[in-house]
Short mmCIF file of C-alpha atoms in Angstrom, two decimals:
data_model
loop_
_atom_site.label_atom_id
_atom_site.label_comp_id
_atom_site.label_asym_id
_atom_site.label_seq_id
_atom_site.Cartn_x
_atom_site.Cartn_y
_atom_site.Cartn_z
CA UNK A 80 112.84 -73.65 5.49
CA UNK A 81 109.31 -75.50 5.86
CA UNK A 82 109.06 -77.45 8.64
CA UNK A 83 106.99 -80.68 9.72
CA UNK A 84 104.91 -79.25 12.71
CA UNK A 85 103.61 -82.20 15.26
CA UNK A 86 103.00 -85.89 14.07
CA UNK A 87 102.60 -87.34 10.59
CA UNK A 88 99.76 -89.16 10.26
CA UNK A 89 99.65 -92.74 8.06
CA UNK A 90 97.39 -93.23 5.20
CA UNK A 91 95.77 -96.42 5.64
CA UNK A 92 98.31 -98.62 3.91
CA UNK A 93 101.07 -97.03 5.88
CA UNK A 94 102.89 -96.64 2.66
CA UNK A 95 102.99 -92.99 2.90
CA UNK A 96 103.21 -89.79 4.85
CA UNK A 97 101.04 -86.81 5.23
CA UNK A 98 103.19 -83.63 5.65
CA UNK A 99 102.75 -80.00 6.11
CA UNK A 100 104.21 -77.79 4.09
CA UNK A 101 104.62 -74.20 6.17
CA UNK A 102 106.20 -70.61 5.33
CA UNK A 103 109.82 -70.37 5.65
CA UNK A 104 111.75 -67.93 6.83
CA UNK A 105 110.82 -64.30 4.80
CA UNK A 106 112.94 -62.07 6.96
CA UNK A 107 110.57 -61.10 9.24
CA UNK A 108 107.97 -60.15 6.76
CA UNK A 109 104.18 -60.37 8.41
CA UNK A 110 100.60 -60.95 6.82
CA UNK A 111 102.21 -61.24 3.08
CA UNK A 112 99.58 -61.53 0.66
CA UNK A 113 98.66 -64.37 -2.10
CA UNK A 114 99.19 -63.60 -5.39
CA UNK A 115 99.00 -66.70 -6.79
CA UNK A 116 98.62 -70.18 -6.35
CA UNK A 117 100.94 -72.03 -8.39
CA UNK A 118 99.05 -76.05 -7.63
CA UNK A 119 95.68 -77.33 -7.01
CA UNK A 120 94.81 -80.48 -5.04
CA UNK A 121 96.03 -83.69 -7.11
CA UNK A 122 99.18 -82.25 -8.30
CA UNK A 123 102.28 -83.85 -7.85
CA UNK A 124 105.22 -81.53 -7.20
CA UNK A 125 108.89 -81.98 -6.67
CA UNK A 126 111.06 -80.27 -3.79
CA UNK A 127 111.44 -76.47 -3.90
CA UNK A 128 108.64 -76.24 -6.76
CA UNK A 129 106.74 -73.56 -5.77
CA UNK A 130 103.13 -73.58 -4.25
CA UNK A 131 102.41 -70.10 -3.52
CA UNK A 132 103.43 -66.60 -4.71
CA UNK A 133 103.96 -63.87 -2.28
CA UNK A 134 104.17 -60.43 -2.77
CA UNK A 135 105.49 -57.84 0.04
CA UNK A 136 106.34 -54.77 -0.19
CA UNK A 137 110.02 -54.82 -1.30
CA UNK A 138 109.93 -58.37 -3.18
CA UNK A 139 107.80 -61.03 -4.56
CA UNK A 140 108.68 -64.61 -3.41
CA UNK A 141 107.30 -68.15 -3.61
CA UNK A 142 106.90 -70.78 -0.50
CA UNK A 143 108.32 -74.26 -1.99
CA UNK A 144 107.17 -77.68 -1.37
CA UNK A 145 109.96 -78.89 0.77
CA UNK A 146 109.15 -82.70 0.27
CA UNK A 147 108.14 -84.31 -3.43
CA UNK A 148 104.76 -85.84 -3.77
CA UNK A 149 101.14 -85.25 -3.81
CA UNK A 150 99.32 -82.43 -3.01
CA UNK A 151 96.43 -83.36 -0.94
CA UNK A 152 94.92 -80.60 0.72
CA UNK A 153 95.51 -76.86 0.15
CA UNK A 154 94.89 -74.76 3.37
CA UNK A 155 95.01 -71.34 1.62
CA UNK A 156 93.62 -69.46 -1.52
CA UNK A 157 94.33 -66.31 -3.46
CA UNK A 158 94.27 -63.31 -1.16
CA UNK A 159 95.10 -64.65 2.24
CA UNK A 160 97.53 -63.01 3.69
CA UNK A 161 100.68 -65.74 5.38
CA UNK A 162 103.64 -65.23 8.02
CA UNK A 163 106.52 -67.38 8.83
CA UNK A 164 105.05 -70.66 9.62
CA UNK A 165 101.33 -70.64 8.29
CA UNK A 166 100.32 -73.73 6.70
CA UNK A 167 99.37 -73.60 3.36
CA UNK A 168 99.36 -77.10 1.97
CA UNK A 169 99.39 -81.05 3.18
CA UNK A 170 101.83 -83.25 0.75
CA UNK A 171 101.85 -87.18 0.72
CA UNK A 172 104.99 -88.21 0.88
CA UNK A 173 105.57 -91.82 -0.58
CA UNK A 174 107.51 -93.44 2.09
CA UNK A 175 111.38 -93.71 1.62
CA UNK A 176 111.26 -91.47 -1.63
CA UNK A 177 111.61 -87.94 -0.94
CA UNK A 178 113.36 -86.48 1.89
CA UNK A 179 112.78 -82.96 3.55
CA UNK A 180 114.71 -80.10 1.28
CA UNK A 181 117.56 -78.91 2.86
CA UNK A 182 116.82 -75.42 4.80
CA UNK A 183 118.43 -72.75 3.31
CA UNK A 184 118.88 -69.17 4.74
CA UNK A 185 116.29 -66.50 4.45
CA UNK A 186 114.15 -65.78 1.33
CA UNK A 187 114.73 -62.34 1.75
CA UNK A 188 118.55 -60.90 2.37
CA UNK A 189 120.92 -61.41 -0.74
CA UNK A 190 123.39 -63.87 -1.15
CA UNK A 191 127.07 -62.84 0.45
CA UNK A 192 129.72 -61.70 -2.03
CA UNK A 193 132.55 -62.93 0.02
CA UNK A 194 132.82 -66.26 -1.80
CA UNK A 195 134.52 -67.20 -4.96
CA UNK A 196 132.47 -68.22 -8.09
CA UNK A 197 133.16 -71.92 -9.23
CA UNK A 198 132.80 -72.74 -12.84
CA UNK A 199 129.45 -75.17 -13.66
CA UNK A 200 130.75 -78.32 -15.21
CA UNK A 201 128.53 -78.96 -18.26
CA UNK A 202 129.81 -82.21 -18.52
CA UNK A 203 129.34 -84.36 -15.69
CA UNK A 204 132.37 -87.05 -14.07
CA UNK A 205 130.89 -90.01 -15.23
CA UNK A 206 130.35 -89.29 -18.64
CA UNK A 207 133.85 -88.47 -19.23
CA UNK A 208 135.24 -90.85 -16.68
CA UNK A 209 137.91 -87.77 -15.96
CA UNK A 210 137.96 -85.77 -12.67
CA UNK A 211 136.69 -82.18 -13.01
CA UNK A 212 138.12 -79.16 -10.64
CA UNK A 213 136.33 -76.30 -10.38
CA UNK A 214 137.73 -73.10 -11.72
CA UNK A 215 137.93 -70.14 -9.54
CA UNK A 216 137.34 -66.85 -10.73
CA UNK A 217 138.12 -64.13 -8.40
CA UNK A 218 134.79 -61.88 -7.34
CA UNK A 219 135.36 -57.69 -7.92
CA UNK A 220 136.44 -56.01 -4.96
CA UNK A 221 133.16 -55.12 -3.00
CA UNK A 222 132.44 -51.41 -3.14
CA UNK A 223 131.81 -50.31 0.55
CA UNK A 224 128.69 -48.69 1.41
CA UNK A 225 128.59 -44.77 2.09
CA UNK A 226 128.59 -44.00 5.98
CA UNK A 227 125.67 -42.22 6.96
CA UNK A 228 126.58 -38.68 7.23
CA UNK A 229 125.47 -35.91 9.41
CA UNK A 230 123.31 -33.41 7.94
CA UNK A 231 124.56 -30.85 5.74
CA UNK A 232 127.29 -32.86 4.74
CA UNK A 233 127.32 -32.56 1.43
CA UNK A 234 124.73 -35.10 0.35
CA UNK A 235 123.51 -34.55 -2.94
CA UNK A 236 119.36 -34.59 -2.60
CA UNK A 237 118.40 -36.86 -4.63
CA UNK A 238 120.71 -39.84 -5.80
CA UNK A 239 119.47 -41.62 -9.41
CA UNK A 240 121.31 -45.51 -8.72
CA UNK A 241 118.43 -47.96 -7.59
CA UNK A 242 120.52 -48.94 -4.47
CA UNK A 243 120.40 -45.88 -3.26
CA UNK A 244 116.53 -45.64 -3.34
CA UNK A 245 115.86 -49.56 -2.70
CA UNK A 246 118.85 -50.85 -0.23
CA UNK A 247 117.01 -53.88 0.70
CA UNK A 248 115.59 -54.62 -2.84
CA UNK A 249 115.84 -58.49 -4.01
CA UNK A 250 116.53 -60.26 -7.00
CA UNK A 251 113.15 -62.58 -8.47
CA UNK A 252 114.51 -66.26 -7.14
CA UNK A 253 113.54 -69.77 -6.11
CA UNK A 254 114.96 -70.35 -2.45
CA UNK A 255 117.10 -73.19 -4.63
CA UNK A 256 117.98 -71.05 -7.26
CA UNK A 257 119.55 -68.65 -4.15
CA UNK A 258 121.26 -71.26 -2.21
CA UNK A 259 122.84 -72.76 -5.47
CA UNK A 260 124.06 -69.08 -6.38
CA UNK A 261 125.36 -69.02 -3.09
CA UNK A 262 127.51 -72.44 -3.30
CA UNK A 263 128.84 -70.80 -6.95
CA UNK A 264 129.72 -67.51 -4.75
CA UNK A 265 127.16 -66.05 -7.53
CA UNK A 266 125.46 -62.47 -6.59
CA UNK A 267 122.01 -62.72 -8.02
CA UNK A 268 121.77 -58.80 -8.16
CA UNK A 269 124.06 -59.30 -11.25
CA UNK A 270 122.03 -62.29 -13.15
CA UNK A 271 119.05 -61.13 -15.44
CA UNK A 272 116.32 -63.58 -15.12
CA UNK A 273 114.49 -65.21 -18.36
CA UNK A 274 112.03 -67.01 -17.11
CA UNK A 275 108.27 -65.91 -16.47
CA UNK A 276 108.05 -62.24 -14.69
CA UNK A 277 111.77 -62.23 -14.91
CA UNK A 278 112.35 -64.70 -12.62
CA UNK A 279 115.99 -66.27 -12.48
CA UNK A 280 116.90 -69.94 -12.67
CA UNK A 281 119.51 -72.11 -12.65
CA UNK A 282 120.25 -71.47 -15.88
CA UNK A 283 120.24 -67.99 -15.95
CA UNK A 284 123.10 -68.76 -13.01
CA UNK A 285 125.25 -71.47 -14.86
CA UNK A 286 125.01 -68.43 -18.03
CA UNK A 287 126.32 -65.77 -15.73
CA UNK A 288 129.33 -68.10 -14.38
CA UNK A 289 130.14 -69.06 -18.10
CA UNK A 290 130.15 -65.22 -19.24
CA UNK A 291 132.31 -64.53 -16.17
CA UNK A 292 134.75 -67.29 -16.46
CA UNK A 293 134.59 -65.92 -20.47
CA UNK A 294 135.69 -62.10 -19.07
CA UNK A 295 132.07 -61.32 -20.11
CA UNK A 296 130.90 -59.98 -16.44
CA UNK A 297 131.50 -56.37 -15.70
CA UNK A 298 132.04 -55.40 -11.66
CA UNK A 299 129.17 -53.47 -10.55
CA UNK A 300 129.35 -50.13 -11.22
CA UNK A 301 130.77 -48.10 -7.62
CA UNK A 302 128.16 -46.40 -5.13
CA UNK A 303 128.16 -42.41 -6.00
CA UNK A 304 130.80 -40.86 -3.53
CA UNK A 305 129.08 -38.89 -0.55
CA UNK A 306 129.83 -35.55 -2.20
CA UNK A 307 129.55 -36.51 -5.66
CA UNK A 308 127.40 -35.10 -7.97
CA UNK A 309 124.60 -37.90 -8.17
CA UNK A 310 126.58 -39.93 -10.87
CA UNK A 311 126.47 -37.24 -13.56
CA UNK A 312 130.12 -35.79 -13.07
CA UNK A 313 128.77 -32.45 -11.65
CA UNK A 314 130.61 -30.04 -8.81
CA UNK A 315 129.99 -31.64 -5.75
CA UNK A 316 126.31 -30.71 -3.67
CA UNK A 317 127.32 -27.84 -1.01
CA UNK A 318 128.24 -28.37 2.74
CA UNK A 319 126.28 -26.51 4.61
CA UNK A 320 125.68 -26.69 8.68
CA UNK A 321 122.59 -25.45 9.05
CA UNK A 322 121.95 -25.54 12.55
CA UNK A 323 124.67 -22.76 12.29
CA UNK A 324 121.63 -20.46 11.34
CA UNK A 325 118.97 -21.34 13.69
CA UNK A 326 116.41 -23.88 14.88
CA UNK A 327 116.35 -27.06 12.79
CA UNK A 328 114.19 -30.33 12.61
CA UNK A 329 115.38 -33.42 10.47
CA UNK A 330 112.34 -35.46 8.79
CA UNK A 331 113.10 -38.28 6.73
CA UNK A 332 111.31 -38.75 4.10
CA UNK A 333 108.85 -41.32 3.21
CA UNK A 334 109.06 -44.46 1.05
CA UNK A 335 107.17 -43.14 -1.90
CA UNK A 336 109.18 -39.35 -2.19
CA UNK A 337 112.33 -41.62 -1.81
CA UNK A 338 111.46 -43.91 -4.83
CA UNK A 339 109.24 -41.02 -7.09
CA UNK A 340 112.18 -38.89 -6.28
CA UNK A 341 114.70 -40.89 -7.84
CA UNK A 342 112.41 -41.31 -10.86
CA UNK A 343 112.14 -37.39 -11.32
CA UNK A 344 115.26 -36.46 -10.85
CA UNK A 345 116.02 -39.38 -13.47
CA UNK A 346 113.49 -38.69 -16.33
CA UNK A 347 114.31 -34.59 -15.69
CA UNK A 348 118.05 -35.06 -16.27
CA UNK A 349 117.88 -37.81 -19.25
CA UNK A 350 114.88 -36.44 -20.94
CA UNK A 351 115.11 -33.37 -23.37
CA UNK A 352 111.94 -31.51 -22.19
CA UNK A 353 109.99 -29.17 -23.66
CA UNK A 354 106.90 -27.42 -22.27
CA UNK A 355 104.32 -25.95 -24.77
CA UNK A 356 101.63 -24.24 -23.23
CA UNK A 357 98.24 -23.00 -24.49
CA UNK A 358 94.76 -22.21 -23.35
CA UNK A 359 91.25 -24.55 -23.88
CA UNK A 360 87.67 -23.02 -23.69
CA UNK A 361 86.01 -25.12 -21.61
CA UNK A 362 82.80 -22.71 -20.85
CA UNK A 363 80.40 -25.50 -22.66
CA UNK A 364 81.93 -28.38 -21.36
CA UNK A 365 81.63 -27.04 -17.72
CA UNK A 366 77.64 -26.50 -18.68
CA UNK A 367 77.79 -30.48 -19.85
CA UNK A 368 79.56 -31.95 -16.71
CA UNK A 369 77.49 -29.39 -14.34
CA UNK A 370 74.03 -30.96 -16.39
CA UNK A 371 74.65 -34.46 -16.05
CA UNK A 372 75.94 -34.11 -12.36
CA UNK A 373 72.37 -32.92 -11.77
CA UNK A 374 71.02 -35.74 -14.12
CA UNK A 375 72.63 -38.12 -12.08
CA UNK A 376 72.25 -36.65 -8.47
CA UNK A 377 70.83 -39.64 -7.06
CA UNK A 378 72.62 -42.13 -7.83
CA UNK A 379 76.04 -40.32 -7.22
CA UNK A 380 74.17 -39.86 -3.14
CA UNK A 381 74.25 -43.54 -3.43
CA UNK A 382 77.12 -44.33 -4.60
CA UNK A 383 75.80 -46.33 -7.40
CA UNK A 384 77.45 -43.48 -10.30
CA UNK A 385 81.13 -41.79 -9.45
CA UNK A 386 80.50 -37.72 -9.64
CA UNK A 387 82.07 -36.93 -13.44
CA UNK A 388 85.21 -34.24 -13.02
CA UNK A 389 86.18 -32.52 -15.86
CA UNK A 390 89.45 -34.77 -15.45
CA UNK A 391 87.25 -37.28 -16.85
CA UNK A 392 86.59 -35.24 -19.62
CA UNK A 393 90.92 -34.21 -19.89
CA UNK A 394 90.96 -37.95 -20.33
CA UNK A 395 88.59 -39.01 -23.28
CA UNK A 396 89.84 -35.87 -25.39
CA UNK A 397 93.37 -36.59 -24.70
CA UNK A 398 92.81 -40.16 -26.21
CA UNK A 399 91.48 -38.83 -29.26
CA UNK A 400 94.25 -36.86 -29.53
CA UNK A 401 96.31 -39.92 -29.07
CA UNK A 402 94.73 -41.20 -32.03
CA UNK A 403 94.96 -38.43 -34.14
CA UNK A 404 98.93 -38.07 -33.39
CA UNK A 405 100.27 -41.57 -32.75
CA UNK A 406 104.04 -40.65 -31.84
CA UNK A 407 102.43 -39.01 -28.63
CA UNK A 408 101.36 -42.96 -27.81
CA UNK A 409 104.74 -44.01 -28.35
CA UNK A 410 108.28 -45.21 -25.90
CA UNK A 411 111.34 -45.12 -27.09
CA UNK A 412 113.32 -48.07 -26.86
CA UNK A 413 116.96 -47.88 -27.93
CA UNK A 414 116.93 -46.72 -31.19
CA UNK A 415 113.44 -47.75 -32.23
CA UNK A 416 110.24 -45.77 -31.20
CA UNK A 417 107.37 -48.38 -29.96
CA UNK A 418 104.21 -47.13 -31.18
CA UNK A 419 101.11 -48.48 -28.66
CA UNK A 420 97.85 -49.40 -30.15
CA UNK A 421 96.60 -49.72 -26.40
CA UNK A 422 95.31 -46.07 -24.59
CA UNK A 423 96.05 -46.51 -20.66
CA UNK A 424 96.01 -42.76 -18.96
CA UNK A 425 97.80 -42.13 -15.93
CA UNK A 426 96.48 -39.53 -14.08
CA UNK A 427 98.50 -38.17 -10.69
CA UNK A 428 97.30 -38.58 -7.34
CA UNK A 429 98.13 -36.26 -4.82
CA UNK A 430 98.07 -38.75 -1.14
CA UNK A 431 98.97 -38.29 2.22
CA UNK A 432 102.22 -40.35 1.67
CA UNK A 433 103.34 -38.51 -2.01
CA UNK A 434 102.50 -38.34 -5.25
CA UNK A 435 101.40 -41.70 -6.97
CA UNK A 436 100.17 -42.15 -10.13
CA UNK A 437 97.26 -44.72 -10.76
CA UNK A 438 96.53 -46.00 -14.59
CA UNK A 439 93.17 -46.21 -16.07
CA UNK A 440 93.61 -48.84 -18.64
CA UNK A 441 91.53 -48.91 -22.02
CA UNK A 442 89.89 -45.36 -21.60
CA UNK A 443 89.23 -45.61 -25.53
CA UNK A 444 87.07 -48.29 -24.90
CA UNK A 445 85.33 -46.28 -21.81
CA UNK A 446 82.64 -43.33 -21.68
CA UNK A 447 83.09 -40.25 -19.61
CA UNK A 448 80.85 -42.01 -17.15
CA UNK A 449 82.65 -45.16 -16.91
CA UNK A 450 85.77 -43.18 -16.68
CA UNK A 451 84.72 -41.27 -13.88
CA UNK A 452 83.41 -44.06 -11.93
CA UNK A 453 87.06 -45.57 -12.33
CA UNK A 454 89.26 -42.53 -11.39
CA UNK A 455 87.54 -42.14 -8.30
CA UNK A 456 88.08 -46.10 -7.50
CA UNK A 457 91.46 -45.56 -8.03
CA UNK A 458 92.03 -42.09 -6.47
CA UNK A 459 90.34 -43.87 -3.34
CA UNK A 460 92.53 -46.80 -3.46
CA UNK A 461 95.61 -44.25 -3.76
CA UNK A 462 94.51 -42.21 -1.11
CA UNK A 463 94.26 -45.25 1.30
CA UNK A 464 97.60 -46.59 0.02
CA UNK A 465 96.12 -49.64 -1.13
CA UNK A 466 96.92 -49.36 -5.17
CA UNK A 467 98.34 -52.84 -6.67
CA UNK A 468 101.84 -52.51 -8.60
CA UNK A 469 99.65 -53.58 -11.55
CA UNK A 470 97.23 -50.89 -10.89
CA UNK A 471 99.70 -48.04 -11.30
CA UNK A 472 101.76 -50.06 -14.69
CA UNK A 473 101.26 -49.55 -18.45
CA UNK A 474 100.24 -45.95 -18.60
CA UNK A 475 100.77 -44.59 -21.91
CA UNK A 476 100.33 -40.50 -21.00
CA UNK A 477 99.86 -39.07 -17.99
CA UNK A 478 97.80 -36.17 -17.21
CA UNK A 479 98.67 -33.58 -13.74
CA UNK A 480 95.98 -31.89 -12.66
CA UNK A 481 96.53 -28.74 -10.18
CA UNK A 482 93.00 -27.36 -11.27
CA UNK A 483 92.00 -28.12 -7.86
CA UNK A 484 94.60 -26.11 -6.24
CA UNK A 485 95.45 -23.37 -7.99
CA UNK A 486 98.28 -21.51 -10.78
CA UNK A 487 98.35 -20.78 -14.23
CA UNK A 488 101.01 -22.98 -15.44
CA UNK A 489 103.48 -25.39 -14.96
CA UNK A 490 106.25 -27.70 -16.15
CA UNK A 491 105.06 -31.22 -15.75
CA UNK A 492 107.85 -34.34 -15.33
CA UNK A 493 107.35 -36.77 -18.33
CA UNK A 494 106.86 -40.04 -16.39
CA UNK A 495 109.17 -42.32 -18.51
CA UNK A 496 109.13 -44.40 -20.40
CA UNK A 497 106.14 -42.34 -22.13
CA UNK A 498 106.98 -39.39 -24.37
CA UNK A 499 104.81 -36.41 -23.05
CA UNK A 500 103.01 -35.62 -20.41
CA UNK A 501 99.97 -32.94 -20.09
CA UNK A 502 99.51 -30.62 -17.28
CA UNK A 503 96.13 -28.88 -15.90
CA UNK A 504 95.93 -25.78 -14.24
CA UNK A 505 92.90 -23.61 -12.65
CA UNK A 506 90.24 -22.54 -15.23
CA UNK A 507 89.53 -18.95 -14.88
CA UNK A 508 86.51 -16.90 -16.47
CA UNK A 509 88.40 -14.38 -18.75
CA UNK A 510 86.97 -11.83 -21.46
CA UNK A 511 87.27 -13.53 -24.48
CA UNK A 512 86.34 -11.08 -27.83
CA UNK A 513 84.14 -13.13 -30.38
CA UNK A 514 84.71 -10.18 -33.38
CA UNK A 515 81.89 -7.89 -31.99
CA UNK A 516 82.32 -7.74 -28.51
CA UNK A 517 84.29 -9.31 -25.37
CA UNK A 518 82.13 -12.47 -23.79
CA UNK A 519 82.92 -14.34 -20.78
CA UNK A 520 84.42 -17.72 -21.15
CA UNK A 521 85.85 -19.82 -18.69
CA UNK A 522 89.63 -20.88 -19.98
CA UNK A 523 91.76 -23.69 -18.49
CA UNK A 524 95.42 -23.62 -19.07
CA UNK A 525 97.12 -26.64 -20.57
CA UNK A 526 101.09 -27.29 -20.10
CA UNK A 527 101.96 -30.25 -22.42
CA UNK A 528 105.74 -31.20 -21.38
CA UNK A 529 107.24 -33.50 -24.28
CA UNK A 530 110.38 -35.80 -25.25
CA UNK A 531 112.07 -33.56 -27.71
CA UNK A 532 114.11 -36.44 -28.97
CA UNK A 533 110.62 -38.11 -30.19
CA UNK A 534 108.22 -34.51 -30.85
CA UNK A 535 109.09 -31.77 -32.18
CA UNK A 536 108.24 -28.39 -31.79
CA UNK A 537 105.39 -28.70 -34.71
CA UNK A 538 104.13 -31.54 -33.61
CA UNK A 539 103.44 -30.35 -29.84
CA UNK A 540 102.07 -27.09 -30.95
CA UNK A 541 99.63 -29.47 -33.38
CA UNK A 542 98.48 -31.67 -30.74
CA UNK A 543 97.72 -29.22 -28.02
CA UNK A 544 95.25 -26.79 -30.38
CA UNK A 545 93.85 -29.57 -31.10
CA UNK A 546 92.74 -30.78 -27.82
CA UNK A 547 91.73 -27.51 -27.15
CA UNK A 548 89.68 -27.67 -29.94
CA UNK A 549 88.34 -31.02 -28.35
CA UNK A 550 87.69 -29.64 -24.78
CA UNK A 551 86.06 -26.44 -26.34
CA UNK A 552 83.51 -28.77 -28.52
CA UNK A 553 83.51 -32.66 -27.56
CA UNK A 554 81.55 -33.76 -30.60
CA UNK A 555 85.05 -33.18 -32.10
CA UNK A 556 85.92 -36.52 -30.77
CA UNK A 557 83.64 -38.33 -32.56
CA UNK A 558 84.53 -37.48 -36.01
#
């Protein structure tokens, strides 16, 4: 764990130690980044109370103090980025008080599941003056792993259980919250956690034991078989060798399609969908986004003004719509429907890496403008892969836009837990006839994909004429 790196200087009265509190061990994890710092000079902290929060890519961790006493100096602040061994703090140490915590294993890799779990004594020895034994409880068999198979195999392509998407995934814990789950033989992939950001804690440990020792704690469910049918009891995916029929090249694929794909494949097969489609005249609105463009030519150049997209537009009519039909603002969670009286739009980002989708947060408190100038912080961010978690969290609808690219329609995936999801294809100039004769007017097609459980058939047909009627006259959204 932390380590005491060179001397330790004496204060003057020689009553007490200055020590250096360093970065364990964080399985080989380099320039981590600060997401918070959990003490300020002055404090006084206790062994294995956290000083710092990391966050990596996989997990978010804290370094401990690994002596008690008083924080003295603090050599780091929010946004540096630590290894294995940086400094971050110097701790007095009253002499002959606290000793050095013992060093526990990595942050990172999860606690074995070879040991036993021992029962937590709620009543301690000397208050009862009787011995206590731990009670063993037998741990479920482990499920093995699947072998990596060669290709064509039979793999299904996309498999829905977590651990198949995030192997190396970690539970929220204190280093001492890990090493005592590992003395009680406790996997912490099993415990929920209850305290702040779902961390886990002792207690949430000692619970788990007691609800295991009670016949309360289920084994994990098994791994999907190799040729199963992605945990949904379907025909097993088909064998096929395909270098049988010609030239082949194997490409893995990256981090994000691993994880989004999971999440579609999810939200596809547990959410009723329904696609409604219809068409929105956009022919003044293009004139609008065209004029101010031009009104704003100069500062756009210089980057003081984001260029306005008609996404932008998409955006402030959909949360008027939003308004107008609140079950579209709405998650279902178990048998209740959460209605939202917040407006965060996701909109999807097509990056080099995959499709991510950042969340512009209080866009019924934004104008077009502001909006604008947002989407394309975000978009950049996306595009550089530098989006926080909390940046892309909270999104209440979700709009796709191909316009860019091309097609007339699509089915959009509803990104759960939200209830619909609208989709944007290419506007087109089409003859449109006005009762006397057939005028040009540029149409964009909308694809508005919905939880059928939550929206019916009415209600979708309802909500997309009237963001038509939105996008075809904005002043719409003002009433």
């Amino acid at each position: 764990m932390c380590q005491q790196y060179g001397p330790n200087p004496k204060t003057e009265t020689g009553m007490a130690d200055l020590k250096e509190a360093r970065v364990p061990d964080i399985g080989g994890h380099d320039d981590v980044p600060i997401i918070e710092v959990l003490v300020k000079v002055g404090d006084t902290v206790a062994v294995d109370q956290g000083l710092v929060t990391l966050e990596s890519d996989k997990a978010t961790m804290e370094v401990p103090s690994p002596f008690a006493g008083v924080v003295r100096e603090l050599k780091v602040k929010l946004g540096d980025n630590l290894s294995e061994g940086a400094l971050v703090a110097i701790i007095e140490v009253a002499a002959g008080v606290a000793a050095e915590a013992p060093a526990p294993a990595s942050v990172l890799p999860p606690p074995p599941a070879a040991q036993p779990i021992a029962a937590v004594a709620t009543t301690s020895a000397s208050e009862t003056g009787a011995k206590v034994e731990p009670v063993v409880v037998a741990p479920p068999a482990p499920v093995p792993a699947p072998a990596a198979a060669p290709m064509g195999a039979g793999l299904p392509p996309v498999r829905f259980e977590a651990d198949a998407v995030l192997p190396d995934k970690v539970p929220y814990a204190s280093p001492a919250v890990r090493l005592f789950a590992r003395e009680l033989g406790v996997d912490l992939m099993q415990v929920t956690g209850s305290e702040r950001g779902g961390r886990i804690g002792k207690l949430d440990v000692q619970n788990f034991v007691k609800s295991a020792l009670a016949g309360g704690v289920s084994a994990a469910p098994a791994a999907v078989s190799a040729g199963g049918g992605g945990g949904l009891n379907l025909i097993p995916w088909p064998k096929v060798d395909f270098a049988k029929f010609g030239a082949i090249e194997s490409k893995p694929l990256s981090r994000i399609q691993k994880i989004s794909g999971a999440n579609l494949a999810r939200n596809w097969a547990m959410i009723p969908h329904v696609t409604q489609f219809d068409d929105a005249d956009i022919t003044d609105l293009e004139d609008l986004r065209v004029a101010l463009n031009n009104e704003n030519a100069k500062a756009i150049a210089a980057g003081k003004a984001g260029k306005v997209t008609m996404l932008a537009f998409m955006i402030k009519a959909s949360v008027a719509a939003l308004k107008k039909y609140p079950n579209f603002n709405a998650s279902l969670d178990g048998d209740n429907l959460v209605l939202k009286q917040y407006y965060n739009i996701g909109f999807a980002a097509d990056t080099p890496n995959g499709l991510v989708v950042p969340v512009l947060r209080d866009a019924d408190k934004k104008g077009v403008m502001q909006i604008a100038a947002e989407m394309g912080e975000l978009a950049a961010a996306a595009r550089d892969g530098k989006l926080k978690p909390e940046q892309m969290q909270g999104g209440c609808f979700t709009i796709s836009s191909l316009g860019g690219i091309g097609g007339t329609a699509f089915t959009p995936i509803i990104n759960a837990p939200e209830v619909a999801i609208l989709g944007v294809s290419k506007s087109e100039t089409k003859p449109v006839w006005d009762g006397k004769a057939f005028q040009p007017r540029l149409i964009v097609p909308l694809s508005l994909s919905y939880d059928h459980r939550v929206i019916d058939g009415a209600a979708a047909a309802r909500f997309t004429a009237y963001l038509a009627q939105l996008l075809a006259d904005m002043r719409r959204a003002m009433l």
